[in-house]
XYZ file of C-alpha atoms in Angstrom:
702
model
C -0.066 -0.060 -0.219
C 1.206 3.412 -0.733
C 2.768 5.451 2.165
C -0.165 8.611 0.852
C -2.962 5.845 0.651
C -1.695 4.853 4.728
C -1.922 7.997 5.708
C -5.231 8.656 4.008
C -7.372 5.717 5.746
C -5.357 6.392 9.553
C -6.303 10.167 9.618
C -9.835 8.266 9.018
C -9.281 6.311 11.984
C -8.605 9.296 13.931
C -11.345 11.287 12.764
C -13.375 8.156 14.030
C -11.786 8.311 17.463
C -12.099 11.818 18.178
C -15.627 12.910 16.924
C -16.833 11.436 20.120
C -14.130 14.474 21.830
C -14.920 17.303 19.053
C -18.261 18.270 21.215
C -18.260 16.876 24.333
C -15.395 16.626 26.520
C -14.143 20.119 28.319
C -13.107 20.515 31.555
C -14.654 23.927 33.121
C -11.947 25.395 34.359
C -12.510 26.161 38.094
C -14.176 23.576 41.183
C -17.166 23.840 41.755
C -18.122 26.163 44.338
C -21.135 25.916 46.882
C -22.905 28.559 48.922
C -25.258 28.913 51.875
C -28.479 31.184 51.604
C -27.338 34.329 53.294
C -23.924 34.064 52.160
C -21.915 36.890 50.386
C -20.093 37.254 46.869
C -19.169 39.969 44.798
C -19.174 40.255 40.869
C -15.847 41.074 39.381
C -15.648 43.945 36.459
C -13.739 43.142 33.411
C -12.035 45.606 30.252
C -14.729 47.582 28.348
C -14.643 45.697 25.146
C -16.329 47.066 21.278
C -16.140 45.288 18.625
C -15.894 48.095 16.408
C -12.382 48.580 17.833
C -11.248 45.965 19.287
C -8.755 48.056 21.768
C -10.224 47.184 25.703
C -10.121 49.985 28.657
C -10.007 49.256 31.677
C -13.587 49.706 33.755
C -12.368 52.195 36.349
C -11.029 54.484 33.596
C -14.088 55.503 32.659
C -17.206 57.697 35.047
C -17.804 54.690 37.167
C -18.466 54.468 40.903
C -15.325 52.179 42.649
C -15.773 50.200 45.791
C -14.976 52.075 49.457
C -12.175 49.320 50.183
C -10.431 50.793 47.169
C -9.619 48.753 43.772
C -7.446 46.052 42.988
C -7.289 43.356 41.076
C -9.525 40.148 42.330
C -7.215 37.212 42.728
C -5.216 35.410 40.468
C -6.683 36.485 37.259
C -3.913 37.204 35.831
C -1.601 36.244 33.402
C 0.548 36.791 30.232
C -2.674 35.766 28.014
C -4.788 38.128 29.890
C -2.255 40.582 29.207
C -1.399 40.950 25.870
C -5.339 40.330 25.474
C -5.935 43.590 27.421
C -7.822 41.169 30.341
C -7.921 43.048 33.855
C -10.203 41.461 36.132
C -10.940 43.613 39.403
C -13.287 44.061 41.987
C -16.719 45.591 42.227
C -19.062 47.810 44.707
C -21.576 44.771 43.314
C -22.469 42.600 46.321
C -24.946 39.887 46.118
C -26.248 38.373 49.178
C -26.999 34.539 48.546
C -31.217 34.049 47.688
C -31.422 37.189 48.754
C -33.685 39.151 46.466
C -33.141 43.333 46.565
C -34.075 46.032 45.071
C -32.774 49.431 44.710
C -29.114 48.972 46.050
C -26.863 51.575 46.044
C -23.189 50.866 44.124
C -22.071 54.289 44.654
C -22.036 54.446 48.721
C -21.563 55.873 50.839
C -21.370 58.916 48.684
C -24.597 57.518 46.798
C -23.730 58.804 43.186
C -20.328 59.576 40.421
C -20.573 63.016 39.779
C -20.601 65.794 38.652
C -19.575 65.093 35.384
C -16.793 67.196 33.622
C -16.591 67.800 29.892
C -13.646 64.912 30.134
C -16.169 61.798 31.383
C -18.944 63.405 29.314
C -16.476 62.758 25.933
C -15.426 59.442 27.404
C -19.290 58.437 27.752
C -20.210 59.454 24.756
C -17.552 58.081 22.698
C -17.547 54.735 23.959
C -21.629 54.305 23.522
C -21.067 55.445 20.449
C -18.544 53.441 19.735
C -20.461 50.491 20.654
C -18.452 49.477 24.233
C -20.104 46.468 26.488
C -19.423 46.336 30.265
C -18.288 42.670 30.865
C -18.847 41.011 34.461
C -17.811 37.802 36.230
C -19.619 36.240 38.689
C -18.117 32.354 40.350
C -16.450 32.666 37.169
C -19.075 32.774 34.673
C -19.189 35.819 32.280
C -22.294 37.831 32.083
C -24.923 38.343 29.485
C -28.279 39.663 28.121
C -31.662 38.078 30.401
C -32.809 35.459 28.673
C -29.574 34.597 25.853
C -28.687 31.926 28.164
C -32.469 29.792 26.961
C -31.469 27.173 25.682
C -33.199 27.848 21.918
C -30.729 31.281 21.663
C -28.348 29.493 18.899
C -24.874 31.588 20.879
C -24.460 33.751 23.581
C -21.995 37.313 23.276
C -20.797 37.729 27.499
C -21.882 41.705 28.419
C -24.131 44.497 27.832
C -24.128 47.677 26.310
C -22.621 50.615 27.605
C -25.400 52.888 26.909
C -27.449 53.597 23.344
C -27.900 57.069 21.435
C -31.201 58.246 20.581
C -32.035 61.774 18.844
C -28.135 62.985 18.837
C -28.546 62.504 22.536
C -26.542 60.246 24.833
C -27.984 57.889 27.565
C -25.962 55.637 29.833
C -27.652 52.457 31.613
C -27.083 53.115 35.107
C -29.770 50.505 36.319
C -28.643 47.379 36.549
C -31.495 44.104 36.788
C -29.600 40.847 37.609
C -31.003 37.783 37.373
C -28.659 34.820 38.951
C -29.136 30.548 38.025
C -28.416 28.739 41.037
C -28.711 24.666 41.040
C -29.684 23.528 44.531
C -26.987 20.988 46.401
C -26.644 19.327 49.267
C -22.195 19.909 50.256
C -21.438 17.322 48.595
C -18.651 18.903 46.670
C -18.076 20.469 49.511
C -17.374 17.256 51.543
C -15.295 15.842 48.216
C -12.911 19.172 48.558
C -11.771 18.964 52.294
C -11.932 15.078 52.069
C -10.722 13.346 55.506
C -8.151 16.498 56.765
C -11.537 17.569 59.041
C -10.191 16.987 62.129
C -12.577 19.009 64.398
C -14.802 16.040 65.953
C -12.806 13.079 65.792
C -8.825 14.617 66.781
C -7.397 10.794 66.793
C -8.139 7.121 66.503
C -8.206 6.839 69.897
C -11.641 9.622 70.198
C -13.242 6.699 67.312
C -12.660 4.204 69.621
C -13.953 5.049 72.545
C -17.059 6.935 70.827
C -17.701 3.196 69.094
C -17.724 1.659 72.661
C -19.942 3.957 74.375
C -22.439 3.740 71.819
C -22.029 -0.686 71.962
C -22.379 -0.141 75.876
C -25.681 2.086 75.529
C -26.815 -0.080 73.165
C -26.407 -3.577 75.561
C -28.417 -1.649 78.009
C -25.921 0.571 79.501
C -27.595 4.061 81.803
C -26.620 7.445 80.235
C -26.474 8.232 83.819
C -23.423 5.575 84.867
C -21.694 6.509 81.568
C -22.033 10.584 81.573
C -21.901 11.097 85.489
C -18.101 11.339 85.187
C -16.052 13.459 83.997
C -14.678 11.405 80.651
C -17.788 10.496 80.379
C -18.859 13.840 80.005
C -16.861 14.588 77.702
C -17.395 11.474 75.473
C -21.065 12.809 75.309
C -20.164 16.098 74.212
C -17.779 14.409 71.544
C -20.734 12.238 70.289
C -23.456 14.773 70.117
C -19.922 16.788 67.998
C -20.267 13.793 65.930
C -23.634 13.386 65.296
C -24.012 17.034 64.423
C -21.477 16.764 62.123
C -23.202 13.292 60.950
C -26.605 15.065 60.304
C -24.924 17.775 58.491
C -23.456 16.322 55.677
C -26.049 14.089 54.806
C -27.269 14.870 51.864
C -30.763 13.858 52.601
C -30.695 16.680 55.884
C -32.241 19.954 55.623
C -29.230 21.939 55.293
C -29.156 23.948 51.455
C -26.961 24.720 49.880
C -26.209 26.776 46.508
C -24.378 26.333 42.807
C -24.283 29.299 40.572
C -25.111 28.276 37.125
C -26.332 31.682 35.217
C -25.542 35.150 35.317
C -27.737 37.817 33.038
C -28.618 40.761 33.606
C -30.915 43.344 32.168
C -29.759 46.958 32.027
C -31.616 49.755 32.010
C -31.107 53.358 31.948
C -33.553 55.440 35.024
C -32.503 59.415 35.465
C -32.712 59.793 39.421
C -32.144 62.373 42.180
C -28.899 62.414 44.323
C -30.100 62.944 47.275
C -33.031 60.878 47.618
C -34.417 57.346 48.344
C -33.905 54.897 45.189
C -37.395 54.238 43.942
C -38.195 50.468 42.701
C -38.227 51.066 39.210
C -38.203 47.546 36.988
C -36.875 47.623 33.808
C -38.951 45.974 31.779
C -41.735 48.111 33.136
C -43.917 49.061 29.679
C -46.613 50.733 32.251
C -44.015 52.693 33.389
C -41.057 54.446 31.576
C -38.699 56.000 33.565
C -36.848 59.115 32.774
C -33.531 57.311 31.027
C -29.774 58.756 32.112
C -28.567 61.527 29.473
C -24.931 62.113 29.390
C -23.697 65.651 30.012
C -21.980 68.084 31.721
C -23.226 68.673 35.578
C -25.425 65.291 36.363
C -24.945 63.473 39.136
C -25.484 59.949 37.808
C -26.145 57.133 40.491
C -25.833 53.531 39.996
C -27.813 51.185 41.440
C -28.777 47.707 40.762
C -31.769 44.734 41.746
C -31.119 41.095 42.364
C -33.122 38.415 41.586
C -32.240 34.762 41.921
C -33.908 31.591 40.012
C -33.799 28.270 41.215
C -32.167 26.445 37.520
C -32.145 22.902 36.198
C -29.084 23.657 34.802
C -25.882 21.353 36.553
C -23.152 23.181 37.596
C -21.130 20.913 35.148
C -23.229 22.101 31.989
C -23.208 25.608 32.914
C -20.920 26.940 30.723
C -22.814 25.195 28.073
C -25.041 28.076 26.840
C -21.895 29.969 26.509
C -19.966 27.482 24.488
C -22.914 26.777 21.962
C -21.882 27.712 18.462
C -23.905 28.057 15.539
C -24.051 25.790 12.496
C -23.488 22.460 13.911
C -23.678 20.266 10.734
C -21.681 22.954 8.858
C -18.895 22.113 11.059
C -19.566 17.890 9.850
C -19.573 18.845 6.362
C -16.529 20.445 6.444
C -15.128 17.726 8.008
C -16.558 15.271 5.618
C -15.782 17.646 2.799
C -12.511 17.482 3.967
C -12.221 13.894 4.534
C -13.598 12.405 0.826
C -10.765 15.527 -0.336
C -8.125 13.172 1.401
C -9.197 9.898 0.328
C -9.503 11.588 -3.319
C -5.606 12.896 -3.560
C -4.583 9.879 -2.125
C -5.839 8.046 -4.740
C -4.165 9.770 -6.709
C -0.967 10.142 -5.210
C -1.175 6.115 -4.729
C -1.602 5.669 -8.870
C 1.594 8.330 -9.219
C 3.585 5.997 -7.206
C 2.619 3.519 -8.038
C 1.911 2.981 -11.710
C 3.504 6.185 -12.885
C 6.775 5.931 -11.627
C 7.041 2.484 -11.618
C 6.482 2.767 -15.241
C 9.308 5.464 -15.409
C 11.642 3.014 -13.580
C 10.933 0.489 -16.564
C 11.536 3.283 -19.258
C 15.077 4.318 -17.482
C 16.188 0.931 -17.552
C 15.927 0.017 -20.590
C 17.475 4.080 -21.731
C 20.225 2.984 -19.822
C 20.060 -0.676 -20.947
C 19.888 -0.135 -24.486
C 20.738 3.205 -25.527
C 17.952 4.073 -27.110
C 17.916 7.834 -28.176
C 14.442 7.469 -28.876
C 13.057 7.141 -25.340
C 15.032 10.675 -24.026
C 12.502 12.503 -24.548
C 9.865 10.251 -22.117
C 13.126 10.165 -19.650
C 11.642 12.745 -17.546
C 12.228 13.067 -13.753
C 15.265 10.527 -14.281
C 17.331 12.602 -16.106
C 18.120 14.433 -12.395
C 19.735 11.834 -11.428
C 22.918 13.471 -10.711
C 21.011 17.016 -9.633
C 18.207 16.282 -7.233
C 20.052 16.553 -4.059
C 21.854 19.617 -5.957
C 22.235 21.622 -2.515
C 19.560 25.129 -3.477
C 20.489 28.738 -3.375
C 20.303 30.064 -0.245
C 20.309 26.972 1.683
C 21.166 28.474 5.250
C 17.572 30.878 4.926
C 15.488 27.609 3.849
C 17.012 25.650 6.617
C 16.265 28.740 8.974
C 12.346 28.755 7.416
C 12.564 25.010 8.009
C 13.561 25.047 11.566
C 11.115 28.181 12.269
C 7.822 25.720 10.443
C 8.693 22.638 12.600
C 8.829 24.847 15.694
C 5.127 26.475 14.616
C 3.739 22.718 13.884
C 4.215 21.350 17.080
C 3.434 24.470 18.648
C 0.055 24.460 16.671
C -0.252 20.437 16.999
C -0.053 20.617 20.364
C -2.079 23.529 21.441
C -4.982 22.361 19.816
C -4.273 18.727 21.373
C -4.631 19.831 24.960
C -7.756 22.160 24.306
C -9.366 19.403 22.846
C -8.624 16.989 25.819
C -10.482 19.744 27.630
C -7.183 20.980 29.445
C -7.813 24.459 28.193
C -11.171 26.258 28.802
C -12.087 29.192 28.334
C -13.496 29.662 31.918
C -9.311 30.064 32.329
C -9.040 33.498 31.016
C -5.688 34.270 28.974
C -4.716 30.000 28.860
C -4.806 28.968 25.112
C -2.630 32.159 24.737
C 0.093 31.960 27.611
C 0.425 27.922 26.809
C 1.209 28.920 22.907
C 3.744 31.374 24.263
C 5.174 28.910 26.696
C 5.019 26.142 24.323
C 6.552 28.195 21.348
C 9.228 29.442 23.923
C 10.194 25.300 24.871
C 10.521 24.056 21.158
C 13.369 26.771 20.515
C 15.066 23.166 21.264
C 14.030 21.717 18.175
C 13.732 24.979 16.124
C 17.462 24.557 16.423
C 18.025 21.086 15.886
C 15.729 20.945 12.390
C 17.237 23.588 11.314
C 21.454 22.584 11.871
C 20.393 18.965 10.869
C 18.970 20.388 7.802
C 21.882 22.673 7.105
C 23.883 19.766 7.457
C 22.060 17.288 5.050
C 22.153 20.359 2.233
C 25.767 21.703 2.919
C 27.572 18.084 3.839
C 28.913 18.995 6.766
C 27.600 21.158 10.259
C 30.519 24.128 9.844
C 28.739 27.124 10.191
C 26.067 25.032 12.391
C 26.353 28.407 14.629
C 25.321 31.012 12.160
C 22.302 28.881 11.273
C 21.246 28.283 14.857
C 21.404 31.826 15.328
C 19.308 33.290 12.688
C 16.870 31.130 13.929
C 16.498 32.050 17.021
C 16.575 35.938 15.409
C 13.892 35.204 12.452
C 10.555 34.240 13.731
C 10.430 35.546 16.885
C 12.077 38.529 15.660
C 9.352 39.076 13.388
C 6.742 38.430 15.552
C 8.033 41.448 17.879
C 8.576 43.719 15.306
C 5.320 43.721 14.541
C 4.162 43.361 18.552
C 6.191 46.493 19.276
C 4.935 48.664 16.476
C 1.297 48.202 17.269
C 2.539 48.252 21.236
C 3.795 51.578 20.218
C 1.132 52.928 18.236
C -1.792 51.672 20.873
C 0.164 53.398 23.790
C -1.003 57.403 23.863
C -4.853 55.763 23.385
C -4.501 54.236 26.762
C -6.103 51.113 25.815
C -5.768 47.578 27.236
C -4.148 46.711 24.266
C -1.163 48.298 24.866
C 1.019 45.689 26.978
C 2.976 47.671 29.982
C 6.771 48.666 29.993
C 7.401 46.037 32.274
C 5.879 42.590 30.520
C 7.129 43.469 27.242
C 10.921 44.045 28.877
C 9.623 40.381 30.233
C 8.728 38.690 27.262
C 12.182 40.241 25.267
C 14.058 38.853 28.736
C 12.190 35.323 28.163
C 13.266 35.715 23.953
C 17.003 36.149 24.487
C 17.507 33.712 28.176
C 15.482 31.712 27.301
C 14.714 30.880 23.898
C 18.055 31.755 22.590
C 19.603 29.394 24.844
C 16.995 26.373 23.937
C 17.748 26.970 20.107
C 22.100 27.014 19.903
C 21.157 24.108 22.266
C 19.129 22.194 19.934
C 21.893 22.803 16.891
C 24.499 22.012 18.760
C 22.646 18.278 20.223
C 21.593 17.786 16.264
C 25.738 18.063 14.942
C 26.305 15.026 17.560
C 23.680 13.118 15.021
C 24.948 12.028 11.613
C 24.286 13.029 8.293
C 21.555 11.370 5.901
C 23.112 10.073 2.925
C 21.544 10.607 -0.719
C 20.921 7.447 -2.743
C 21.963 8.835 -5.403
C 25.613 11.007 -6.109
C 25.768 14.847 -7.344
C 27.579 15.435 -10.357
C 29.962 18.352 -10.127
C 28.358 20.281 -13.309
C 25.625 21.136 -12.835
C 22.144 19.984 -15.558
C 20.688 22.636 -18.017
C 16.791 23.008 -16.632
C 14.670 23.450 -19.761
C 12.027 26.402 -20.181
C 8.943 24.855 -17.778
C 6.019 23.927 -20.007
C 2.763 25.705 -18.373
C 1.710 22.859 -16.909
C 4.757 23.167 -14.538
C 5.205 26.765 -14.533
C 6.372 27.880 -10.768
C 3.384 30.520 -10.552
C 0.571 27.381 -11.552
C 1.949 25.792 -9.452
C 1.890 27.839 -6.237
C -1.277 29.193 -6.745
C -2.239 25.463 -7.687
C -0.977 23.640 -4.390
C -2.969 26.262 -2.164
C -6.572 25.862 -2.781
C -6.989 22.450 -1.510
C -5.400 23.166 2.052
C -7.480 26.571 1.822
C -10.832 24.693 0.894
C -10.367 22.256 3.513
C -10.250 24.915 6.476
C -12.559 27.755 4.833
C -15.584 27.137 7.009
C -14.129 26.268 9.767
C -11.492 29.143 9.593
C -14.735 31.572 9.093
C -16.626 30.470 12.473
C -12.645 30.823 14.208
C -12.563 34.036 12.953
C -15.875 35.106 13.425
C -15.539 34.338 17.507
C -12.406 35.586 17.802
C -13.014 39.041 16.229
C -16.623 39.407 17.229
C -16.802 38.368 20.909
C -18.378 35.311 20.640
C -16.850 32.103 22.512
C -15.088 29.936 20.852
C -14.036 25.853 22.178
C -15.110 23.144 19.063
C -11.246 22.677 19.216
C -11.783 19.189 18.347
C -13.415 20.032 14.654
C -10.103 22.876 14.603
C -7.455 19.633 15.124
C -9.232 16.908 12.943
C -8.926 20.050 10.549
C -5.606 20.530 11.487
C -4.472 17.151 10.731
C -6.930 16.662 7.091
C -5.248 19.827 6.144
C -1.669 18.844 6.780
C -2.373 15.129 4.833
C -3.617 17.279 1.792
C -0.605 19.708 1.749
C 1.362 16.281 2.357
C -0.493 14.402 -1.287
C -0.455 18.138 -3.420
C 3.116 18.696 -2.073
C 4.971 15.003 -3.824
C 1.803 15.792 -6.877
C 3.667 19.548 -7.694
C 7.056 18.108 -6.966
C 6.491 15.144 -9.359
C 5.450 17.608 -12.266
C 8.755 19.136 -11.609
C 11.001 16.865 -11.465
C 8.866 15.540 -14.982
C 9.916 18.812 -16.337
C 13.410 18.344 -15.503
C 13.412 20.829 -12.935
C 15.809 20.329 -9.908
C 15.380 23.106 -7.740
C 12.926 21.941 -6.091
C 13.255 22.907 -2.895
C 12.590 26.006 -2.376
C 9.221 25.827 -4.350
C 8.441 23.405 -2.534
C 8.404 25.313 0.499
C 6.371 28.235 -1.175
C 3.923 26.013 -2.281
C 3.204 24.110 0.850
C 2.969 28.116 2.258
C 0.648 28.894 -0.306
C -2.312 27.828 1.721
C -1.028 31.482 3.547
C -2.014 33.594 0.422
C -5.626 32.586 0.921
C -5.927 33.337 4.441
C -4.284 36.215 3.535
C -7.021 36.965 1.472
C -9.522 35.488 2.743
C -8.662 38.045 6.476
C -8.938 41.242 4.109
C -11.996 39.987 3.221
C -13.483 39.528 6.151
C -12.393 42.416 7.633
C -14.274 44.253 4.550
C -17.807 42.080 4.867
C -18.241 41.005 8.755
C -16.076 43.426 10.464
C -17.355 46.358 8.161
C -18.195 48.574 11.484
C -14.237 48.604 12.127
C -13.177 52.491 11.603
C -10.633 53.858 12.419
C -6.433 53.620 11.100
C -5.882 52.050 15.041
C -8.770 48.945 14.714
C -7.397 48.463 11.814
C -3.908 47.973 12.369
C -4.557 46.005 15.321
C -6.885 43.441 13.182
C -4.054 43.107 10.460
C -1.131 42.968 12.828
C -2.299 40.176 14.446
C -3.895 38.731 11.819
C 0.127 38.898 10.094
C 0.951 36.635 13.170
C -1.032 34.069 12.711
C -0.588 34.083 9.089
C 3.076 34.096 9.294
C 3.152 31.479 11.037
C 0.544 29.555 8.425
C 3.099 30.083 6.813
C 6.418 28.709 7.941
C 3.939 25.235 9.418
C 2.690 24.886 6.088
C 5.868 25.371 4.244
C 7.432 23.246 6.522
C 4.506 20.544 5.447
C 5.155 20.836 1.606
C 8.626 21.055 2.009
C 9.336 17.268 4.007
C 6.683 15.778 2.194
C 8.577 16.090 -1.176
C 11.965 15.637 0.087
C 10.110 11.664 1.114
C 8.894 11.801 -2.066
C 12.149 12.779 -3.801
C 14.772 10.548 -1.762
C 12.873 7.444 -2.290
C 12.155 7.567 -5.908
C 15.747 7.984 -6.616
C 16.677 5.637 -3.915
C 14.083 3.087 -6.003
C 16.534 3.984 -9.441
C 19.560 3.037 -7.491
C 18.031 0.298 -6.717
C 16.794 -0.297 -10.626
């Protein structure tokens, strides 16, 4: 069986094994928290975001009331990913008492209002309302969403709610929030499971257990309570027993000790003009019989921020509370995409297998006849066999090719490992910034592989490892340097805006330090380890004088092969690419990493098959300069993704306005496309190298 066909069958098996995990399994990201009625919990506020600018702002940089205890970060929510993404969780003035309905609560205590607004505050609020900024909050690690969006009939959920609205040239702020918190009743089973056997408040040691057990046995045998409880030791045992019985009663799920877990966080915002210093009226946001006067944004206004709290018992279980947030439209379309890609893989595998089994074998037979008979009339049919002495001639710019190859191997492994971890549920959206943080850490650690791969290829091309230090140095600076260049230009452009999209100087220099103190040394270590490996022997010898390359026919023209090679891989990923980019840039949650992982594997296999086919066509045209061409053709899918990114900005992101939002979008998409180009180019080159090696090894055997 031909290698591509075996790969395709393996892909089919992988699809069958992973399909069940594409939907069902994910780790919610935090341990279940249970609350007693009457307990308190506070919401956290996140960055203000807009899908028209993609420039996040800190919540308290706007005219909002601050907590009495001061502003501070909420828990351990910060990591490298959250900083780069502009996520900043802070404490808030919104406090809730479990299962207690509260109306007209003041969110601006003790002053009771914010203001009066000055011109700067008015300008800020008007700008954010015009650009459709949304307020993001979190309660027990669940993001807030508009009320009723968590209903099962909703196709998807967008987190947050709008800051305000514009009407007839006037701006109004949503200063009253009506929270609806969904809870699921429990009896403390998760709390007991977390405590395990650490609770020694009742029985301090085994002796106490034995004494209590003996007491119960004596009572069961008919001994009087007075006889056992008369002494001080007896009274102590009685107290211990009562404490144990109370503990058992409390831990028993059948007892009336009710607890609750938060499974949903909804809000209905509205604008209500209130007079500072007067009692807060009970006004419902959805009361159509009594429409309140909205709170206008203008100078001199004192804005009272208030809120209501309602609790709703829900059938949603804690393990399923993220299901509504992760719901994605077009489920059947995802399956169609996978089946379409699998069909392309099988068709291409069949085509490549025919080339390997029939065409190449037939060419080898003709080549053998040419060698034996010396027949001149078969010269035109010899094709790729005439390149025996030139097929492995080192290409121009071999060092650059080795650098591209090493960077591509690094990006390919980073992508696959990250997607695999996400597919298995280790990178939950509940763990904010975990996906990006993991990607960066893997990229740094896999610098070792990048250096080793680049130096190994350099040795194969040059037949010596001399000069490997320069290759390792170029690898350590090439891809990280381009990414940091784009990142630096964007950071400088965003710095003056005050947006959280600009990374603080301390974090920026930390990233630079990680690059030079960790990534660069690992690259050199990998390169050094590669020099310990034996250099791969070519199956045929290379002639001293290079063969003249004839003009390529139209079917083998490099430009035509470049544009043709990227169409099918792009078609394979097109549908899933749409959903991923929609979620990334329009603010929806995306967690169908099982689909992405499968589509990625199928794209790699299709890229391998097309690389083999295009390289065979090039060799048949007696063109032995396949090294760089195979890399370009493999990476050509990035060209189509770049065109799609521009089209996506014009169609789906048509509201994206201003230079900085466009620069932000294009910068981050450029980094993604650069990574895709190096990874897929490496796949195409590696497949072509193996193919060329195998067919000329077969020539040597014949």
